[in-house]
Amino acid sequence: MGKRKTWILNLGLTLGSVLFGVFIGEIGLRLAEIEGLKKLPQPGHGNFSPSFYTTSHPDLGWVNRPGAEGWWRQEGEAYIEINIDGLRDQIYSKNKPKDAVRIAVLGDSFTLAVQVAVEENYSSVLEKELQNCADLKDKKIEVMNFGVDGYGTAQELLMLREKVWDYHPDIVILSFFIGNDIIDNSAQLESNHYRPFFVYKNGELVPDYSFRKLSLEHSDRYWITMVDRLPSGLVNRSRILQVAKKAERDLKQKNLLQHLNKLNAKNFREPTDPVWEEAWNITEDLITIMNQEVQEKNAQFLLVTIGDPMQVHPNPAFRQSFMKTAKIEDFFYPDKRLKALGDRVGFPVLNLAEPFQSYSEENNVCLHGFEAAVPCAGHWNPDGHEFAGKLIANQLCQQVKK
C-alpha cells in the first residue's frame, strides 16, 4: 500500500474514532441528564444577553425579554415570568388610575430579584406595607418593578427616559447597590462593555453608545466563551458543546469574582486615583440628573442605597477582619458620601446598610444568601427583602407627609 493511501486510511480511522467518541459522549451525557448552557438566539442588533430572560437592546445593552419564563435555581429558587412590557410584575395600564399612587423602582439584580418568588420581592413587600400608611389609606398603591440584572446607574437613567415615564409614576425610587454600581458606571473599571456608559464631553455628561459597534467576543472577557463563537444551531444541538460552554463559563465566573474582589475594597475608600475619582463623579452626576428629571415631572425622588454583604455580615469579627485586610477605615464611607450628595442637592436618601448590619448582628441572622449558595453573601434572601420593604415603606410614608 502506498504512503498516500496509508495516510488517507489513518486519517479516516482517526476521524472515525473521533466521531464515534463524540457520538458516544452525546448519548452518555443525555442518558446521565447532564446539561450545560445553550447559545440562545437573540433578535436585534447584537447577541449579548446575561440570562435566559433577557434580550439585547440597541440603547440599553439588554433588557428583560417580554414573555420569558423559566426556573432560576443558581442562587435561591424561583419561577421567573416576564410580562409583555418586560417587567417581572403584573401588567399595568399606561393610563394611571385617578386614585392610584404609582411608584417606579429602578435597580439591578437586587430589584429584579430572581432569587425569590415575586411576592417576596421587596417591591411587593413595599406595596403591601404602604397600605398601612395613614396618608395613603384612600389610595391604590402600585409599585412597579423596573429592575434588570446587571444594570448600572447609566442604564437606569436611560430606562427612566425610555420607559418609566410612559406610566406616569408619582414617586421614583433608585436602588443603588454599593457593591458594584460605582464600578458599573465606569468604562475603565467595568469588565462588561456591552452596555451604554455616560462620559464627559466639553464638561457635560452625555451617553456613549459605542458598544453598538463592539463585536460580541470583545464585549466581556469574563462572559463570552470560545463556544459562543460557534453557530447557534451547532451549539444548541450538541450536549458536549453545551457542557464545554458551562465549564468555561464557570471558570470565567471564578476569575470575574477574583477581579471584583480586588476592586471591591476600593468601594469603601475615598478615591486616590483619577479613574476612581471620575467613577464617583459620574455616579454622583447621574444621580443628580435623575433627581432633576424626576422633579421636572412633578414626581418625588428617593435614593435607596443597598449595602454590600460584607458591610452587613452578622459577625463583627468577620467584618473587622475584612476591613483590616482591605485597609478600610469607614465601612459606611460610600453610604455617607451619597447621603451628603442628597443633602447638598436636595433629595432624600435611605441608607440600608446600617440598619441591616444592626438587625443582622442583634438577631444573628443573614439577610443575604441562601442555604444552597454561599451563606451571608450574594443577594437578599426572603428575610432581607422583607426587612428592606418595610424600611422603604416607612421612609416613603414619612416622605408623603411633607
mmCIF file of C-alpha atoms in Angstrom:
data_model
loop_
_atom_site.group_PDB
_atom_site.id
_atom_site.type_symbol
_atom_site.label_atom_id
_atom_site.label_comp_id
_atom_site.label_asym_id
_atom_site.label_seq_id
_atom_site.Cartn_x
_atom_site.Cartn_y
_atom_site.Cartn_z
ATOM 1 C CA MET A 1 0.000 0.000 0.000
ATOM 2 C CA GLY A 2 1.361 3.401 -0.964
ATOM 3 C CA LYS A 3 2.211 6.097 1.561
ATOM 4 C CA ARG A 4 -0.650 8.296 0.334
ATOM 5 C CA LYS A 5 -3.235 5.530 0.765
ATOM 6 C CA THR A 6 -1.833 4.687 4.192
ATOM 7 C CA TRP A 7 -2.080 8.362 5.237
ATOM 8 C CA ILE A 8 -5.673 8.589 3.996
ATOM 9 C CA LEU A 9 -6.603 5.368 5.792
ATOM 10 C CA ASN A 10 -5.051 6.539 9.063
ATOM 11 C CA LEU A 11 -6.789 9.890 8.749
ATOM 12 C CA GLY A 12 -10.120 8.193 8.103
ATOM 13 C CA LEU A 13 -9.653 5.887 11.105
ATOM 14 C CA THR A 14 -8.741 8.869 13.294
ATOM 15 C CA LEU A 15 -11.727 10.915 12.183
ATOM 16 C CA GLY A 16 -13.997 7.923 12.538
ATOM 17 C CA SER A 17 -12.757 7.314 16.063
ATOM 18 C CA VAL A 18 -13.291 10.962 16.964
ATOM 19 C CA LEU A 19 -16.816 10.991 15.528
ATOM 20 C CA PHE A 20 -17.651 7.743 17.288
ATOM 21 C CA GLY A 21 -16.317 9.168 20.557
ATOM 22 C CA VAL A 22 -18.404 12.323 20.085
ATOM 23 C CA PHE A 23 -21.468 10.201 19.369
ATOM 24 C CA ILE A 24 -20.929 8.090 22.497
ATOM 25 C CA GLY A 25 -20.294 11.238 24.517
ATOM 26 C CA GLU A 26 -23.517 12.839 23.308
ATOM 27 C CA ILE A 27 -25.510 9.717 24.181
ATOM 28 C CA GLY A 28 -23.818 9.384 27.563
ATOM 29 C CA LEU A 29 -24.460 12.989 28.593
ATOM 30 C CA ARG A 30 -28.105 12.690 27.620
ATOM 31 C CA LEU A 31 -28.590 9.401 29.471
ATOM 32 C CA ALA A 32 -26.909 10.887 32.537
ATOM 33 C CA GLU A 33 -29.103 14.010 32.166
ATOM 34 C CA ILE A 34 -26.036 16.253 32.349
ATOM 35 C CA GLU A 35 -26.830 19.664 30.917
ATOM 36 C CA GLY A 36 -24.744 22.651 30.011
ATOM 37 C CA LEU A 37 -25.561 26.063 28.558
ATOM 38 C CA LYS A 38 -27.215 26.639 25.207
ATOM 39 C CA LYS A 39 -26.465 29.558 22.955
ATOM 40 C CA LEU A 40 -29.811 31.290 22.801
ATOM 41 C CA PRO A 41 -30.562 33.114 19.522
ATOM 42 C CA GLN A 42 -31.180 36.796 20.109
ATOM 43 C CA PRO A 43 -33.092 39.268 17.938
ATOM 44 C CA GLY A 44 -31.932 42.804 17.309
ATOM 45 C CA HIS A 45 -28.533 44.387 16.836
ATOM 46 C CA GLY A 46 -26.368 42.063 18.892
ATOM 47 C CA ASN A 47 -26.138 38.804 20.752
ATOM 48 C CA PHE A 48 -25.300 39.786 24.319
ATOM 49 C CA SER A 49 -27.804 38.621 26.928
ATOM 50 C CA PRO A 50 -26.823 37.946 30.552
ATOM 51 C CA SER A 51 -29.534 35.319 31.107
ATOM 52 C CA PHE A 52 -32.354 33.328 29.536
ATOM 53 C CA TYR A 53 -34.894 36.004 30.491
ATOM 54 C CA THR A 54 -33.094 38.947 28.864
ATOM 55 C CA THR A 55 -32.542 40.102 25.302
ATOM 56 C CA SER A 56 -30.291 42.637 23.607
ATOM 57 C CA HIS A 57 -31.326 46.268 23.179
ATOM 58 C CA PRO A 58 -29.750 48.986 20.987
ATOM 59 C CA ASP A 59 -29.853 51.694 23.659
ATOM 60 C CA LEU A 60 -29.730 49.837 26.972
ATOM 61 C CA GLY A 61 -27.463 46.931 26.073
ATOM 62 C CA TRP A 62 -30.007 44.401 27.291
ATOM 63 C CA VAL A 63 -33.496 44.354 28.805
ATOM 64 C CA ASN A 64 -35.875 41.779 30.255
ATOM 65 C CA ARG A 65 -37.302 39.683 27.417
ATOM 66 C CA PRO A 66 -41.105 40.075 27.189
ATOM 67 C CA GLY A 67 -42.818 36.729 27.690
ATOM 68 C CA ALA A 68 -39.733 34.932 29.028
ATOM 69 C CA GLU A 69 -40.311 32.362 31.746
ATOM 70 C CA GLY A 70 -38.494 29.518 33.447
ATOM 71 C CA TRP A 71 -36.932 28.346 36.694
ATOM 72 C CA TRP A 72 -33.990 30.055 38.361
ATOM 73 C CA ARG A 73 -32.030 27.664 40.593
ATOM 74 C CA GLN A 74 -28.466 29.002 40.742
ATOM 75 C CA GLU A 75 -28.930 31.077 43.922
ATOM 76 C CA GLY A 76 -32.244 30.644 45.663
ATOM 77 C CA GLU A 77 -35.082 29.161 43.637
ATOM 78 C CA ALA A 78 -37.981 30.904 41.920
ATOM 79 C CA TYR A 79 -40.061 30.713 38.770
ATOM 80 C CA ILE A 80 -39.401 33.717 36.540
ATOM 81 C CA GLU A 81 -42.136 35.264 34.424
ATOM 82 C CA ILE A 82 -41.549 38.458 32.456
ATOM 83 C CA ASN A 83 -44.725 40.209 31.310
ATOM 84 C CA ILE A 84 -45.376 41.627 27.834
ATOM 85 C CA ASP A 85 -43.956 45.004 28.919
ATOM 86 C CA GLY A 86 -40.662 43.483 30.023
ATOM 87 C CA LEU A 87 -41.309 43.662 33.783
ATOM 88 C CA ARG A 88 -41.211 40.895 36.353
ATOM 89 C CA ASP A 89 -44.513 42.176 37.604
ATOM 90 C CA GLN A 90 -48.181 42.313 36.768
ATOM 91 C CA ILE A 91 -49.359 44.201 33.681
ATOM 92 C CA TYR A 92 -50.088 47.886 34.288
ATOM 93 C CA SER A 93 -52.126 50.266 32.180
ATOM 94 C CA LYS A 94 -50.194 53.267 30.935
ATOM 95 C CA ASN A 95 -53.224 55.318 31.935
ATOM 96 C CA LYS A 96 -52.719 55.640 35.670
ATOM 97 C CA PRO A 97 -55.947 55.314 37.720
ATOM 98 C CA LYS A 98 -57.023 58.591 39.324
ATOM 99 C CA ASP A 99 -56.982 57.129 42.837
ATOM 100 C CA ALA A 100 -53.563 55.477 42.420
ATOM 101 C CA VAL A 101 -50.177 56.356 43.829
ATOM 102 C CA ARG A 102 -47.757 54.803 41.375
ATOM 103 C CA ILE A 103 -44.171 54.094 42.416
ATOM 104 C CA ALA A 104 -41.486 53.110 39.896
ATOM 105 C CA VAL A 105 -38.473 51.209 41.252
ATOM 106 C CA LEU A 106 -35.258 51.264 39.214
ATOM 107 C CA GLY A 107 -32.446 48.882 40.090
ATOM 108 C CA ASP A 108 -30.314 45.894 39.211
ATOM 109 C CA SER A 109 -30.469 42.222 40.232
ATOM 110 C CA PHE A 110 -31.407 43.118 43.823
ATOM 111 C CA THR A 111 -34.561 44.724 42.436
ATOM 112 C CA LEU A 112 -35.412 42.142 39.774
ATOM 113 C CA ALA A 113 -34.720 39.540 42.483
ATOM 114 C CA VAL A 114 -34.944 36.272 40.554
ATOM 115 C CA GLN A 115 -33.667 34.501 43.684
ATOM 116 C CA VAL A 116 -37.066 34.777 45.422
ATOM 117 C CA ALA A 117 -40.721 34.433 44.490
ATOM 118 C CA VAL A 118 -42.203 37.605 43.055
ATOM 119 C CA GLU A 119 -44.456 38.101 46.077
ATOM 120 C CA GLU A 120 -41.352 38.024 48.343
ATOM 121 C CA ASN A 121 -39.543 40.747 46.396
ATOM 122 C CA TYR A 122 -39.016 43.970 48.365
ATOM 123 C CA SER A 123 -41.108 45.889 45.810
ATOM 124 C CA SER A 124 -44.056 43.595 46.580
ATOM 125 C CA VAL A 125 -43.443 43.942 50.326
ATOM 126 C CA LEU A 126 -43.298 47.721 49.880
ATOM 127 C CA GLU A 127 -46.654 47.757 48.090
ATOM 128 C CA LYS A 128 -48.264 45.719 50.860
ATOM 129 C CA GLU A 129 -46.705 47.753 53.693
ATOM 130 C CA LEU A 130 -47.783 51.091 52.224
ATOM 131 C CA GLN A 131 -51.404 50.018 52.610
ATOM 132 C CA ASN A 132 -50.851 50.700 56.329
ATOM 133 C CA CYS A 133 -49.702 54.282 55.752
ATOM 134 C CA ALA A 134 -52.381 56.636 57.101
ATOM 135 C CA ASP A 135 -51.735 59.283 54.435
ATOM 136 C CA LEU A 136 -52.261 56.724 51.674
ATOM 137 C CA LYS A 137 -55.220 54.796 53.103
ATOM 138 C CA ASP A 138 -57.642 56.019 50.422
ATOM 139 C CA LYS A 139 -55.189 55.401 47.586
ATOM 140 C CA LYS A 140 -54.476 52.423 45.385
ATOM 141 C CA ILE A 141 -50.773 51.671 45.745
ATOM 142 C CA GLU A 142 -48.971 50.427 42.635
ATOM 143 C CA VAL A 143 -45.266 49.606 42.962
ATOM 144 C CA MET A 144 -43.781 48.846 39.555
ATOM 145 C CA ASN A 145 -40.576 46.812 39.354
ATOM 146 C CA PHE A 146 -38.268 48.051 36.558
ATOM 147 C CA GLY A 147 -35.269 46.046 37.800
ATOM 148 C CA VAL A 148 -32.895 44.430 35.291
ATOM 149 C CA ASP A 149 -29.931 42.218 36.135
ATOM 150 C CA GLY A 150 -26.551 43.899 35.858
ATOM 151 C CA TYR A 151 -27.767 47.453 35.356
ATOM 152 C CA GLY A 152 -25.762 50.448 36.476
ATOM 153 C CA THR A 153 -26.985 53.993 37.066
ATOM 154 C CA ALA A 154 -26.414 54.906 33.408
ATOM 155 C CA GLN A 155 -28.824 52.231 32.171
ATOM 156 C CA GLU A 156 -31.311 53.096 34.900
ATOM 157 C CA LEU A 157 -31.345 56.732 33.840
ATOM 158 C CA LEU A 158 -31.919 55.691 30.224
ATOM 159 C CA MET A 159 -34.658 53.291 31.350
ATOM 160 C CA LEU A 160 -36.326 56.185 33.166
ATOM 161 C CA ARG A 161 -36.316 58.223 29.958
ATOM 162 C CA GLU A 162 -37.286 55.449 27.556
ATOM 163 C CA LYS A 163 -39.873 53.502 29.516
ATOM 164 C CA VAL A 164 -40.763 54.643 33.022
ATOM 165 C CA TRP A 165 -42.373 57.978 32.175
ATOM 166 C CA ASP A 166 -44.920 56.207 29.955
ATOM 167 C CA TYR A 167 -46.548 55.004 33.201
ATOM 168 C CA HIS A 168 -46.698 58.434 34.907
ATOM 169 C CA PRO A 169 -45.234 57.499 38.316
ATOM 170 C CA ASP A 170 -45.723 59.765 41.319
ATOM 171 C CA ILE A 171 -42.559 58.523 43.011
ATOM 172 C CA VAL A 172 -39.319 57.194 41.507
ATOM 173 C CA ILE A 173 -37.008 55.054 43.640
ATOM 174 C CA LEU A 174 -33.425 54.479 42.521
ATOM 175 C CA SER A 175 -31.963 51.432 44.281
ATOM 176 C CA PHE A 176 -28.186 51.752 44.290
ATOM 177 C CA PHE A 177 -26.028 48.720 45.150
ATOM 178 C CA ILE A 178 -22.864 49.800 46.943
ATOM 179 C CA GLY A 179 -21.116 46.586 45.877
ATOM 180 C CA ASN A 180 -20.739 47.357 42.171
ATOM 181 C CA ASP A 181 -22.792 50.318 40.913
ATOM 182 C CA ILE A 182 -19.858 52.727 41.079
ATOM 183 C CA ILE A 183 -17.809 50.231 39.068
ATOM 184 C CA ASP A 184 -20.684 49.718 36.605
ATOM 185 C CA ASN A 185 -20.687 53.450 35.832
ATOM 186 C CA SER A 186 -17.042 53.494 34.739
ATOM 187 C CA ALA A 187 -15.946 52.188 31.332
ATOM 188 C CA GLN A 188 -12.434 51.816 32.755
ATOM 189 C CA LEU A 189 -13.464 49.742 35.777
ATOM 190 C CA GLU A 190 -16.400 47.693 34.426
ATOM 191 C CA SER A 191 -15.454 44.476 32.589
ATOM 192 C CA ASN A 192 -18.701 44.210 30.591
ATOM 193 C CA HIS A 193 -18.500 46.846 27.857
ATOM 194 C CA TYR A 194 -21.625 45.704 26.046
ATOM 195 C CA ARG A 195 -23.606 48.497 27.675
ATOM 196 C CA PRO A 196 -24.028 52.279 27.370
ATOM 197 C CA PHE A 197 -21.851 54.487 29.529
ATOM 198 C CA PHE A 198 -22.001 58.210 30.247
ATOM 199 C CA VAL A 199 -18.862 60.224 29.537
ATOM 200 C CA TYR A 200 -17.811 63.843 29.898
ATOM 201 C CA LYS A 201 -17.666 65.881 26.683
ATOM 202 C CA ASN A 202 -16.938 69.584 26.952
ATOM 203 C CA GLY A 203 -17.791 69.395 30.622
ATOM 204 C CA GLU A 204 -21.200 67.821 30.003
ATOM 205 C CA LEU A 205 -22.190 64.243 30.880
ATOM 206 C CA VAL A 206 -23.565 62.561 27.757
ATOM 207 C CA PRO A 207 -24.431 58.959 26.803
ATOM 208 C CA ASP A 208 -21.879 56.917 24.872
ATOM 209 C CA TYR A 209 -23.381 54.167 22.696
ATOM 210 C CA SER A 210 -20.132 52.901 21.201
ATOM 211 C CA PHE A 211 -20.990 49.380 22.437
ATOM 212 C CA ARG A 212 -23.255 49.106 19.390
ATOM 213 C CA LYS A 213 -20.158 48.677 17.222
ATOM 214 C CA LEU A 214 -18.499 46.253 19.616
ATOM 215 C CA SER A 215 -18.129 42.638 18.484
ATOM 216 C CA LEU A 216 -19.547 40.093 20.881
ATOM 217 C CA GLU A 217 -16.236 38.324 21.563
ATOM 218 C CA HIS A 218 -14.687 41.625 22.655
ATOM 219 C CA SER A 219 -17.554 42.748 24.866
ATOM 220 C CA ASP A 220 -16.676 40.922 28.096
ATOM 221 C CA ARG A 221 -13.690 38.656 28.641
ATOM 222 C CA TYR A 222 -15.355 37.178 31.732
ATOM 223 C CA TRP A 223 -18.599 36.221 29.983
ATOM 224 C CA ILE A 224 -18.041 35.200 26.358
ATOM 225 C CA THR A 225 -16.659 31.673 25.800
ATOM 226 C CA MET A 226 -14.992 30.008 22.835
ATOM 227 C CA VAL A 227 -18.203 28.027 22.243
ATOM 228 C CA ASP A 228 -20.128 31.309 21.869
ATOM 229 C CA ARG A 229 -18.195 31.907 18.648
ATOM 230 C CA LEU A 230 -19.693 28.780 17.047
ATOM 231 C CA PRO A 231 -23.023 28.742 15.155
ATOM 232 C CA SER A 232 -26.133 28.660 17.368
ATOM 233 C CA GLY A 233 -27.569 25.638 15.554
ATOM 234 C CA LEU A 234 -24.450 23.572 16.252
ATOM 235 C CA VAL A 235 -24.195 24.566 19.926
ATOM 236 C CA ASN A 236 -27.883 24.036 20.653
ATOM 237 C CA ARG A 237 -27.790 20.530 19.161
ATOM 238 C CA SER A 238 -24.614 19.373 20.879
ATOM 239 C CA ARG A 239 -24.699 18.428 24.545
ATOM 240 C CA ILE A 240 -20.891 18.193 24.550
ATOM 241 C CA LEU A 241 -20.533 21.791 23.380
ATOM 242 C CA GLN A 242 -23.136 22.941 25.909
ATOM 243 C CA VAL A 243 -21.259 21.217 28.751
ATOM 244 C CA ALA A 244 -17.985 22.674 27.489
ATOM 245 C CA LYS A 245 -19.550 26.126 27.434
ATOM 246 C CA LYS A 246 -20.769 25.760 31.016
ATOM 247 C CA ALA A 247 -17.357 24.575 32.206
ATOM 248 C CA GLU A 248 -15.609 27.532 30.567
ATOM 249 C CA ARG A 249 -18.276 29.959 31.804
ATOM 250 C CA ASP A 250 -17.907 28.657 35.380
ATOM 251 C CA LEU A 251 -14.139 29.164 35.202
ATOM 252 C CA LYS A 252 -14.574 32.673 33.836
ATOM 253 C CA GLN A 253 -17.062 33.499 36.587
ATOM 254 C CA LYS A 254 -14.497 32.443 39.199
ATOM 255 C CA ASN A 255 -11.951 34.710 37.529
ATOM 256 C CA LEU A 256 -14.512 37.510 37.482
ATOM 257 C CA LEU A 257 -15.124 37.029 41.211
ATOM 258 C CA GLN A 258 -11.406 37.363 41.874
ATOM 259 C CA HIS A 259 -11.329 40.516 39.728
ATOM 260 C CA LEU A 260 -14.292 42.012 41.581
ATOM 261 C CA ASN A 261 -12.818 41.143 44.979
ATOM 262 C CA LYS A 262 -9.762 43.223 44.090
ATOM 263 C CA LEU A 263 -11.995 46.162 43.166
ATOM 264 C CA ASN A 264 -14.489 45.683 45.978
ATOM 265 C CA ALA A 265 -12.388 47.158 48.752
ATOM 266 C CA LYS A 266 -11.992 50.424 46.839
ATOM 267 C CA ASN A 267 -15.765 50.976 47.026
ATOM 268 C CA PHE A 268 -15.272 51.743 50.715
ATOM 269 C CA ARG A 269 -12.307 54.076 50.453
ATOM 270 C CA GLU A 270 -12.040 57.666 49.338
ATOM 271 C CA PRO A 271 -10.678 57.620 45.768
ATOM 272 C CA THR A 272 -6.994 58.370 45.414
ATOM 273 C CA ASP A 273 -6.559 57.887 41.657
ATOM 274 C CA PRO A 274 -8.147 59.611 38.615
ATOM 275 C CA VAL A 275 -10.089 56.538 37.462
ATOM 276 C CA TRP A 276 -11.959 56.079 40.734
ATOM 277 C CA GLU A 277 -12.394 59.825 41.152
ATOM 278 C CA GLU A 278 -14.070 60.005 37.743
ATOM 279 C CA ALA A 279 -16.199 56.935 38.532
ATOM 280 C CA TRP A 280 -17.529 58.687 41.626
ATOM 281 C CA ASN A 281 -18.079 61.970 39.767
ATOM 282 C CA ILE A 282 -20.029 60.220 37.011
ATOM 283 C CA THR A 283 -22.091 58.333 39.588
ATOM 284 C CA GLU A 284 -22.987 61.457 41.556
ATOM 285 C CA ASP A 285 -23.783 63.432 38.415
ATOM 286 C CA LEU A 286 -26.024 60.647 37.062
ATOM 287 C CA ILE A 287 -27.995 60.540 40.304
ATOM 288 C CA THR A 288 -28.249 64.340 40.330
ATOM 289 C CA ILE A 289 -29.558 64.359 36.739
ATOM 290 C CA MET A 290 -32.110 61.678 37.582
ATOM 291 C CA ASN A 291 -33.350 63.694 40.552
ATOM 292 C CA GLN A 292 -33.674 66.804 38.348
ATOM 293 C CA GLU A 293 -35.642 64.959 35.683
ATOM 294 C CA VAL A 294 -37.959 63.437 38.297
ATOM 295 C CA GLN A 295 -38.640 66.840 39.809
ATOM 296 C CA GLU A 296 -39.321 68.299 36.359
ATOM 297 C CA LYS A 297 -42.106 65.712 36.027
ATOM 298 C CA ASN A 298 -43.542 66.859 39.399
ATOM 299 C CA ALA A 299 -42.753 63.495 40.926
ATOM 300 C CA GLN A 300 -40.840 62.633 44.099
ATOM 301 C CA PHE A 301 -37.396 61.014 44.105
ATOM 302 C CA LEU A 302 -35.844 58.645 46.639
ATOM 303 C CA LEU A 303 -32.354 57.169 46.546
ATOM 304 C CA VAL A 304 -32.070 53.851 48.404
ATOM 305 C CA THR A 305 -28.556 52.503 48.946
ATOM 306 C CA ILE A 306 -28.256 48.719 49.235
ATOM 307 C CA GLY A 307 -25.361 47.604 51.410
ATOM 308 C CA ASP A 308 -22.669 45.204 50.297
ATOM 309 C CA PRO A 309 -22.923 41.781 52.021
ATOM 310 C CA MET A 310 -19.570 42.454 53.725
ATOM 311 C CA GLN A 311 -20.980 45.592 55.381
ATOM 312 C CA VAL A 312 -23.918 43.773 56.931
ATOM 313 C CA HIS A 313 -22.401 40.425 57.931
ATOM 314 C CA PRO A 314 -23.779 39.427 61.358
ATOM 315 C CA ASN A 315 -20.311 38.589 62.754
ATOM 316 C CA PRO A 316 -18.454 41.755 63.886
ATOM 317 C CA ALA A 317 -15.111 39.917 63.954
ATOM 318 C CA PHE A 318 -15.609 38.875 60.309
ATOM 319 C CA ARG A 319 -16.296 42.465 59.305
ATOM 320 C CA GLN A 320 -13.314 43.782 61.245
ATOM 321 C CA SER A 321 -11.028 41.199 59.672
ATOM 322 C CA PHE A 322 -12.115 42.217 56.179
ATOM 323 C CA MET A 323 -11.721 45.916 56.979
ATOM 324 C CA LYS A 324 -8.215 45.342 58.321
ATOM 325 C CA THR A 325 -7.153 43.243 55.341
ATOM 326 C CA ALA A 326 -8.658 45.707 52.839
ATOM 327 C CA LYS A 327 -7.373 48.755 54.757
ATOM 328 C CA ILE A 328 -10.875 50.208 55.164
ATOM 329 C CA GLU A 329 -11.276 52.887 57.817
ATOM 330 C CA ASP A 330 -15.007 53.555 57.476
ATOM 331 C CA PHE A 331 -17.230 50.759 56.152
ATOM 332 C CA PHE A 332 -20.021 53.274 55.528
ATOM 333 C CA TYR A 333 -17.952 55.757 53.502
ATOM 334 C CA PRO A 334 -19.966 55.292 50.255
ATOM 335 C CA ASP A 335 -23.300 55.441 52.104
ATOM 336 C CA LYS A 336 -22.317 58.664 53.860
ATOM 337 C CA ARG A 337 -20.992 60.183 50.647
ATOM 338 C CA LEU A 338 -24.279 59.525 48.822
ATOM 339 C CA LYS A 339 -26.262 60.831 51.800
ATOM 340 C CA ALA A 340 -24.160 64.003 51.686
ATOM 341 C CA LEU A 341 -24.955 64.307 47.968
ATOM 342 C CA GLY A 342 -28.668 64.141 48.733
ATOM 343 C CA ASP A 343 -28.335 66.770 51.455
ATOM 344 C CA ARG A 344 -26.335 69.019 49.140
ATOM 345 C CA VAL A 345 -28.561 68.669 46.067
ATOM 346 C CA GLY A 346 -31.879 68.307 47.865
ATOM 347 C CA PHE A 347 -33.288 64.777 47.671
ATOM 348 C CA PRO A 348 -33.934 62.123 50.338
ATOM 349 C CA VAL A 349 -31.554 59.191 50.789
ATOM 350 C CA LEU A 350 -32.311 55.987 52.674
ATOM 351 C CA ASN A 351 -29.158 54.040 53.558
ATOM 352 C CA LEU A 352 -29.984 50.404 54.291
ATOM 353 C CA ALA A 353 -26.520 49.153 55.291
ATOM 354 C CA GLU A 354 -26.514 50.382 58.908
ATOM 355 C CA PRO A 355 -29.988 49.107 59.875
ATOM 356 C CA PHE A 356 -29.235 45.836 58.041
ATOM 357 C CA GLN A 357 -25.991 45.437 59.966
ATOM 358 C CA SER A 358 -27.662 46.177 63.311
ATOM 359 C CA TYR A 359 -30.561 43.805 62.630
ATOM 360 C CA SER A 360 -28.263 41.002 61.424
ATOM 361 C CA GLU A 361 -25.956 41.318 64.406
ATOM 362 C CA GLU A 362 -28.681 41.629 67.034
ATOM 363 C CA ASN A 363 -30.652 38.664 65.694
ATOM 364 C CA ASN A 364 -27.666 36.638 64.453
ATOM 365 C CA VAL A 365 -29.256 36.146 61.042
ATOM 366 C CA CYS A 366 -28.076 36.575 57.490
ATOM 367 C CA LEU A 367 -30.222 38.807 55.278
ATOM 368 C CA HIS A 368 -28.068 37.884 52.278
ATOM 369 C CA GLY A 369 -27.513 34.377 50.955
ATOM 370 C CA PHE A 370 -29.234 31.009 50.632
ATOM 371 C CA GLU A 371 -28.660 27.506 52.000
ATOM 372 C CA ALA A 372 -27.596 26.100 48.623
ATOM 373 C CA ALA A 373 -25.232 29.012 47.970
ATOM 374 C CA VAL A 374 -22.647 30.954 49.953
ATOM 375 C CA PRO A 375 -24.142 31.856 53.369
ATOM 376 C CA CYS A 376 -24.420 35.556 54.229
ATOM 377 C CA ALA A 377 -23.274 36.516 50.723
ATOM 378 C CA GLY A 378 -24.798 37.307 47.361
ATOM 379 C CA HIS A 379 -28.342 38.627 47.038
ATOM 380 C CA TRP A 380 -31.032 39.184 49.627
ATOM 381 C CA ASN A 381 -32.959 36.164 50.826
ATOM 382 C CA PRO A 382 -36.696 36.491 51.660
ATOM 383 C CA ASP A 383 -35.864 37.919 55.112
ATOM 384 C CA GLY A 384 -33.671 40.574 53.526
ATOM 385 C CA HIS A 385 -36.395 41.565 51.069
ATOM 386 C CA GLU A 386 -38.997 41.772 53.818
ATOM 387 C CA PHE A 387 -36.793 43.958 56.022
ATOM 388 C CA ALA A 388 -35.881 46.232 53.103
ATOM 389 C CA GLY A 389 -39.510 46.567 52.007
ATOM 390 C CA LYS A 390 -40.554 47.639 55.498
ATOM 391 C CA LEU A 391 -37.727 50.166 55.827
ATOM 392 C CA ILE A 392 -38.509 51.730 52.457
ATOM 393 C CA ALA A 393 -42.246 51.805 53.238
ATOM 394 C CA ASN A 394 -41.555 53.655 56.492
ATOM 395 C CA GLN A 395 -39.373 56.178 54.628
ATOM 396 C CA LEU A 396 -41.998 56.809 51.956
ATOM 397 C CA CYS A 397 -44.805 57.068 54.477
ATOM 398 C CA GLN A 398 -42.853 59.856 56.200
ATOM 399 C CA GLN A 399 -41.954 61.413 52.856
ATOM 400 C CA VAL A 400 -45.535 61.757 51.577
ATOM 401 C CA LYS A 401 -46.491 63.680 54.722
ATOM 402 C CA LYS A 402 -44.222 66.574 53.770
#
